[in-house]
């Protein structure tokens, strides 16, 4: 648990005049409490009061995990036969919260029925969004977070290394994927940041393609997109290599993506408009004649969630700040030809940036 983070939420509640916040998403509960748990359909959340001590509501079977995670305030547990919302109301009553003008919640993800439960506790209360606050708190990484992100990135590099070493003619995408995840589990990784992608040949031309039983052939692009979850934090890397010799068209595509990515990295420093990071790479790709084949934004924020605030899209007028972490991942995708994407995890330093993922990016031809 990080007491300073709780205090920042309390300060915001007082400043804005809200009675309390009920934080329920897995990532934000972890950020405030240290407990990383997906309760599925069960209720789990942290209540932070403008005045009074916070508490956690969680399934009774997870109480010990919450304690082990470092939560030192009250843990309100419940059994599957009990109403968790009655427990929440009782905990609020015990803290003297018998009326509420506004309750801060993550409105974009809070189920409607749960919002009704909270509103039903108080006459005249309304729900306000807590997303902007939580995004801002999580945007700038603390030194302890950066240390974990560096190690998660190192393990992502290792995953690509394992995948490249497993390439041989006739191997399937799923066989290579299984080798990557097995070797990462041997390193203690229990969860990937997202479904690992290993795509061969024309399937590399699908930005979010699904690995299958496609066999590796000479002349194929091989696209790896993977990341690990380490102590609650995610990494995300993409590398594209060639199996056997490539024709000039495919070499041109690769070099175009690489140069676009390097230009975007060069601009990654405090004060740069976020949208310009996208435009720098996008314009380079367009000038090479492939503008219609770069269909997604340049990247996304990275941290507890593999995709988090901010969106690194061309219309984002925000600016880069020291402590931010995000991805830079331009790509070109052409039907029946294949695709290339190169992605790194980036941390903004005081006067530039640090690239956390370090697996080589120069074109590798595997023979």
Coordinates of C-alpha atoms in Angstrom, one line a residue:
X1 CA 0.0 0.0 0.0
X2 CA 1.2 3.5 -0.8
X3 CA -0.1 6.0 1.8
X4 CA 0.9 9.0 -0.4
X5 CA -1.4 7.8 -3.1
X6 CA -4.3 7.5 -0.7
X7 CA -3.6 11.0 0.5
X8 CA -3.7 12.4 -3.0
X9 CA -7.1 10.9 -3.6
X10 CA -8.3 12.4 -0.2
X11 CA -7.0 15.8 -1.1
X12 CA -8.8 15.7 -4.5
X13 CA -12.0 14.7 -2.8
X14 CA -11.8 17.6 -0.4
X15 CA -10.9 20.1 -3.1
X16 CA -13.7 19.0 -5.4
X17 CA -16.3 18.6 -2.6
X18 CA -17.0 14.9 -3.1
X19 CA -17.9 12.7 -0.1
X20 CA -16.0 9.6 -1.0
X21 CA -14.5 7.6 -3.9
X22 CA -15.3 4.0 -4.6
X23 CA -12.4 2.6 -6.8
X24 CA -13.1 -0.8 -8.3
X25 CA -10.9 -1.6 -11.3
X26 CA -8.2 -4.2 -10.9
X27 CA -5.4 -1.7 -11.9
X28 CA -6.6 1.1 -9.7
X29 CA -7.2 -1.1 -6.7
X30 CA -3.7 -2.4 -7.1
X31 CA -2.3 1.1 -7.4
X32 CA -3.9 2.2 -4.1
X33 CA -3.8 -0.9 -2.1
X34 CA -1.1 -3.2 -3.5
X35 CA -3.7 -6.0 -4.0
X36 CA -3.7 -7.3 -7.6
X37 CA -6.7 -9.5 -7.9
X38 CA -9.5 -10.0 -10.5
X39 CA -12.6 -10.8 -8.5
X40 CA -14.6 -11.7 -11.6
X41 CA -18.3 -11.2 -10.8
X42 CA -17.6 -10.5 -7.1
X43 CA -17.4 -7.0 -5.6
X44 CA -13.9 -5.8 -4.7
X45 CA -13.0 -2.2 -4.2
X46 CA -11.3 0.5 -2.1
X47 CA -13.4 3.3 -0.5
X48 CA -11.4 6.5 0.1
X49 CA -13.2 9.1 2.2
X50 CA -12.7 12.8 2.1
X51 CA -12.8 12.6 5.9
X52 CA -12.1 9.4 7.7
X53 CA -10.1 6.2 7.2
X54 CA -10.4 4.3 3.9
X55 CA -11.5 0.6 3.8
X56 CA -11.5 -2.2 1.4
X57 CA -14.4 -4.5 0.5
X58 CA -13.4 -7.9 -0.8
X59 CA -14.5 -11.5 -0.9
X60 CA -13.7 -13.1 2.4
X61 CA -11.4 -15.7 0.8
X62 CA -9.1 -12.8 -0.4
X63 CA -8.7 -11.1 3.0
X64 CA -5.3 -12.7 3.7
X65 CA -4.0 -11.7 0.2
X66 CA -5.0 -8.1 0.9
X67 CA -3.1 -8.1 4.2
X68 CA -0.1 -9.7 2.5
X69 CA -0.2 -7.0 -0.1
X70 CA 0.3 -4.4 2.6
X71 CA -3.2 -3.0 3.1
X72 CA -3.2 -1.7 6.7
X73 CA -6.7 -0.2 6.9
X74 CA -9.9 -2.2 7.6
X75 CA -10.7 -5.1 5.2
X76 CA -14.4 -5.7 5.0
X77 CA -14.9 -9.3 3.9
X78 CA -18.0 -11.0 2.9
X79 CA -19.1 -14.6 2.0
X80 CA -20.9 -15.6 -1.2
X81 CA -24.2 -15.7 0.7
X82 CA -23.9 -12.1 2.0
X83 CA -24.7 -8.8 0.3
X84 CA -21.4 -6.9 -0.2
X85 CA -23.2 -3.6 -0.6
X86 CA -24.9 -3.9 2.8
X87 CA -21.3 -4.3 4.2
X88 CA -20.2 -1.2 2.3
X89 CA -23.0 0.8 3.7
X90 CA -22.3 -0.4 7.2
X91 CA -18.7 0.5 6.9
X92 CA -19.6 4.0 5.8
X93 CA -22.2 4.3 8.6
X94 CA -19.4 3.4 11.1
X95 CA -17.4 6.3 9.7
X96 CA -20.2 8.8 10.1
X97 CA -21.0 8.9 6.3
X98 CA -24.8 9.0 6.5
X99 CA -25.2 11.5 3.6
X100 CA -23.4 12.1 0.4
X101 CA -23.6 14.8 -2.2
X102 CA -21.4 13.2 -4.8
X103 CA -19.5 9.9 -5.1
X104 CA -16.4 9.5 -7.3
X105 CA -16.3 6.3 -9.3
X106 CA -14.7 5.0 -12.5
X107 CA -17.8 5.7 -14.5
X108 CA -16.6 4.3 -17.8
X109 CA -16.3 0.8 -16.3
X110 CA -18.6 0.7 -13.2
X111 CA -21.5 -1.6 -14.0
X112 CA -24.8 0.3 -14.1
X113 CA -26.3 -2.0 -11.4
X114 CA -23.4 -1.2 -9.0
X115 CA -23.8 2.5 -9.6
X116 CA -27.4 2.1 -8.6
X117 CA -26.4 0.3 -5.4
X118 CA -24.1 3.2 -4.4
X119 CA -26.7 5.8 -5.2
X120 CA -29.4 3.9 -3.3
X121 CA -27.5 4.4 -0.1
X122 CA -28.0 8.2 -0.1
X123 CA -30.8 10.5 -1.0
X124 CA -29.9 13.0 -3.7
X125 CA -26.4 11.8 -4.3
X126 CA -24.8 11.7 -7.8
X127 CA -21.9 9.9 -9.4
X128 CA -18.9 11.8 -10.7
X129 CA -15.9 10.4 -12.7
X130 CA -12.7 9.5 -11.0
X131 CA -10.9 8.4 -14.2
X132 CA -9.1 11.8 -14.8
X133 CA -7.7 11.8 -11.3
X134 CA -6.5 8.2 -11.4
X135 CA -5.0 8.6 -14.9
X136 CA -3.1 11.7 -13.7
X137 CA -1.8 9.9 -10.6
X138 CA -0.6 6.9 -12.6
X139 CA 0.8 8.9 -15.5
X140 CA 4.1 9.8 -13.8
X141 CA 5.9 6.7 -12.7
X142 CA 7.7 6.5 -9.3
X143 CA 11.3 5.1 -9.1
X144 CA 10.0 1.8 -7.8
X145 CA 7.6 1.5 -10.7
X146 CA 10.3 2.3 -13.2
X147 CA 12.5 -0.4 -11.7
X148 CA 9.8 -3.0 -12.2
X149 CA 9.1 -1.8 -15.8
X150 CA 12.7 -2.1 -16.7
X151 CA 12.8 -5.7 -15.5
X152 CA 9.5 -6.5 -17.3
X153 CA 11.0 -5.0 -20.5
X154 CA 14.1 -7.2 -20.1
X155 CA 12.0 -10.3 -19.8
X156 CA 10.0 -9.2 -23.0
X157 CA 13.4 -8.9 -24.8
X158 CA 14.1 -12.5 -23.6
X159 CA 10.8 -13.7 -25.0
X160 CA 11.7 -12.4 -28.4
X161 CA 15.1 -14.0 -28.2
X162 CA 13.5 -17.3 -27.4
X163 CA 11.1 -17.0 -30.3
X164 CA 13.8 -16.1 -32.8
X165 CA 15.9 -19.1 -31.6
X166 CA 12.9 -21.4 -32.2
X167 CA 12.4 -20.5 -35.9
X168 CA 13.0 -23.3 -38.3
X169 CA 11.3 -24.3 -41.6
X170 CA 8.0 -26.1 -41.0
X171 CA 7.5 -25.0 -37.3
X172 CA 4.1 -23.6 -36.6
X173 CA 3.2 -20.3 -35.0
X174 CA 1.7 -22.0 -32.0
X175 CA 4.8 -24.1 -31.4
X176 CA 7.0 -21.0 -31.3
X177 CA 4.4 -19.2 -29.1
X178 CA 4.4 -22.2 -26.7
X179 CA 8.2 -22.2 -26.5
X180 CA 8.2 -18.5 -25.6
X181 CA 5.7 -18.7 -22.9
X182 CA 7.2 -21.9 -21.4
X183 CA 10.6 -20.3 -21.1
X184 CA 9.1 -17.2 -19.5
X185 CA 7.3 -19.4 -17.0
X186 CA 10.7 -20.9 -16.2
X187 CA 11.7 -17.4 -15.3
X188 CA 8.8 -17.0 -12.9
X189 CA 6.3 -15.2 -15.2
X190 CA 2.8 -16.4 -14.5
X191 CA 0.9 -14.1 -16.8
X192 CA 1.4 -12.3 -20.1
X193 CA 0.4 -8.7 -20.7
X194 CA -2.0 -9.9 -23.5
X195 CA -2.3 -12.9 -25.8
X196 CA 1.1 -13.5 -27.3
X197 CA 1.3 -13.0 -31.1
X198 CA 3.6 -15.0 -33.4
X199 CA 2.6 -14.5 -37.0
X200 CA 4.2 -15.8 -40.2
X201 CA 4.1 -14.6 -43.7
X202 CA 1.0 -12.9 -44.9
X203 CA -0.5 -13.2 -41.4
X204 CA 2.0 -10.6 -40.2
X205 CA 0.0 -8.2 -42.3
X206 CA -2.9 -8.4 -39.7
X207 CA -2.2 -5.9 -36.9
X208 CA -4.0 -8.1 -34.3
X209 CA -3.7 -11.4 -36.1
X210 CA -4.3 -14.7 -34.3
X211 CA -1.6 -17.4 -34.2
X212 CA -2.5 -20.8 -35.5
X213 CA -1.0 -23.7 -37.3
X214 CA 0.5 -21.7 -40.2
X215 CA 3.9 -23.3 -40.9
X216 CA 7.1 -21.2 -41.4
X217 CA 8.4 -20.9 -45.0
X218 CA 11.4 -19.3 -46.5
X219 CA 10.8 -15.6 -47.4
X220 CA 8.3 -15.1 -44.6
X221 CA 8.2 -12.1 -42.2
X222 CA 7.9 -13.3 -38.6
X223 CA 6.1 -10.9 -36.3
X224 CA 6.4 -11.2 -32.5
X225 CA 4.2 -9.1 -30.2
X226 CA 4.4 -10.0 -26.5
X227 CA 4.8 -8.7 -23.0
X228 CA 4.9 -10.0 -19.4
X229 CA 3.2 -9.0 -16.2
X230 CA 5.8 -8.6 -13.5
X231 CA 4.7 -7.6 -9.9
X232 CA 1.6 -5.9 -11.4
X233 CA 3.4 -4.0 -14.3
X234 CA 3.3 -4.8 -18.0
X235 CA 5.8 -4.7 -20.8
X236 CA 5.0 -4.8 -24.5
X237 CA 7.4 -5.4 -27.4
X238 CA 7.1 -6.1 -31.1
X239 CA 9.9 -7.2 -33.4
X240 CA 9.7 -8.4 -37.0
X241 CA 12.4 -10.7 -38.5
X242 CA 12.8 -12.4 -41.8
X243 CA 13.1 -16.1 -42.3
X244 CA 15.2 -16.6 -45.4
X245 CA 16.0 -13.9 -48.0
X246 CA 13.6 -11.0 -48.6
X247 CA 12.8 -9.3 -51.9
X248 CA 13.5 -5.6 -52.3
X249 CA 9.9 -4.7 -51.6
X250 CA 9.9 -6.3 -48.2
X251 CA 13.2 -4.8 -47.3
X252 CA 11.9 -1.4 -48.2
X253 CA 8.9 -1.9 -46.0
X254 CA 11.1 -2.9 -43.1
X255 CA 13.5 0.0 -43.5
X256 CA 10.6 2.4 -43.7
X257 CA 9.1 1.2 -40.4
X258 CA 12.5 1.2 -38.7
X259 CA 13.3 4.8 -39.7
X260 CA 9.8 6.0 -38.7
X261 CA 10.2 4.4 -35.3
X262 CA 13.7 5.9 -34.8
X263 CA 12.4 9.4 -35.8
X264 CA 9.6 9.1 -33.3
X265 CA 12.0 8.0 -30.6
X266 CA 14.3 10.9 -31.3
X267 CA 11.4 13.3 -30.6
X268 CA 10.6 11.7 -27.3
X269 CA 11.5 14.2 -24.7
X270 CA 9.7 16.6 -22.2
X271 CA 7.6 19.2 -23.9
X272 CA 7.0 17.4 -27.2
X273 CA 3.3 17.4 -28.2
X274 CA 2.1 13.8 -27.9
X275 CA 0.3 13.9 -31.2
X276 CA 3.5 15.0 -32.9
X277 CA 5.1 11.7 -32.0
X278 CA 2.5 10.0 -34.1
X279 CA 2.7 12.5 -36.9
X280 CA 6.5 12.2 -37.2
X281 CA 6.3 8.5 -37.8
X282 CA 3.1 8.7 -39.9
X283 CA 4.5 11.4 -42.2
X284 CA 7.6 9.4 -42.8
X285 CA 5.6 6.3 -43.8
X286 CA 3.3 8.4 -46.0
X287 CA 6.2 10.0 -47.8
X288 CA 7.5 6.5 -48.6
X289 CA 4.1 5.7 -50.2
X290 CA 2.7 3.5 -47.5
X291 CA 0.4 5.9 -45.7
X292 CA -2.7 3.9 -46.3
X293 CA -1.1 0.9 -44.7
X294 CA -0.5 2.4 -41.2
X295 CA -4.0 2.0 -39.7
X296 CA -3.4 2.6 -36.0
X297 CA -2.0 5.2 -33.6
X298 CA 1.7 5.2 -32.8
X299 CA 1.3 3.8 -29.3
X300 CA -0.3 3.9 -25.9
X301 CA 0.5 4.5 -22.2
X302 CA 2.0 1.6 -20.4
X303 CA 2.2 0.6 -16.7
X304 CA -0.2 -1.5 -14.6
X305 CA -2.4 -1.9 -17.7
X306 CA -0.7 -2.7 -21.0
X307 CA -2.9 -0.1 -22.6
X308 CA -3.4 2.9 -20.4
X309 CA -3.5 6.7 -20.5
X310 CA -2.5 8.5 -22.6
X311 CA -3.5 7.5 -26.1
X312 CA -0.6 8.3 -28.4
X313 CA -2.8 9.4 -31.3
X314 CA -2.2 12.3 -33.7
X315 CA -4.9 14.5 -32.2
X316 CA -3.6 14.4 -28.7
X317 CA -2.5 17.9 -27.7
X318 CA -1.0 16.9 -24.4
X319 CA 2.8 17.1 -24.0
X320 CA 5.3 14.6 -22.8
X321 CA 6.4 14.9 -19.2
X322 CA 9.3 13.4 -17.3
X323 CA 8.2 10.1 -15.8
X324 CA 5.8 9.0 -18.5
X325 CA 6.0 5.6 -20.0
X326 CA 4.5 4.6 -23.3
X327 CA 5.0 2.5 -26.5
X328 CA 6.2 3.6 -29.9
X329 CA 5.0 1.0 -32.5
X330 CA 4.6 2.1 -36.1
X331 CA 3.7 -0.5 -38.7
X332 CA 3.0 -1.2 -42.3
X333 CA 0.6 -4.0 -43.2
X334 CA -0.2 -5.2 -46.8
X335 CA -2.6 -8.0 -47.7
X336 CA -1.0 -11.1 -49.2
X337 CA 2.5 -9.6 -48.5
X338 CA 2.7 -9.4 -44.8
X339 CA 3.6 -6.7 -42.4
X340 CA 6.2 -5.1 -40.2
X341 CA 5.8 -3.5 -36.8
X342 CA 8.6 -2.4 -34.4
X343 CA 7.6 -1.5 -30.9
X344 CA 9.6 -0.3 -27.9
X345 CA 8.7 0.7 -24.3
X346 CA 9.8 4.3 -23.6
X347 CA 10.4 6.3 -20.4
X348 CA 10.7 10.0 -20.6
X349 CA 13.7 11.4 -18.7
X350 CA 14.6 14.9 -17.7
X351 CA 16.2 15.7 -21.0
X352 CA 15.2 12.9 -23.4
X353 CA 14.1 9.3 -23.1
X354 CA 15.2 5.8 -22.1
X355 CA 14.2 2.9 -24.3
X356 CA 13.3 0.1 -21.9
X357 CA 13.1 -2.7 -24.5
X358 CA 16.5 -3.3 -26.0
X359 CA 16.2 -6.3 -28.4
X360 CA 18.0 -5.4 -31.7
X361 CA 15.9 -3.7 -34.4
X362 CA 18.1 -3.9 -37.4
X363 CA 16.7 -6.3 -39.9
X364 CA 17.5 -9.9 -38.9
X365 CA 17.5 -12.6 -41.6
X366 CA 17.2 -16.0 -40.1
X367 CA 18.6 -18.8 -42.3

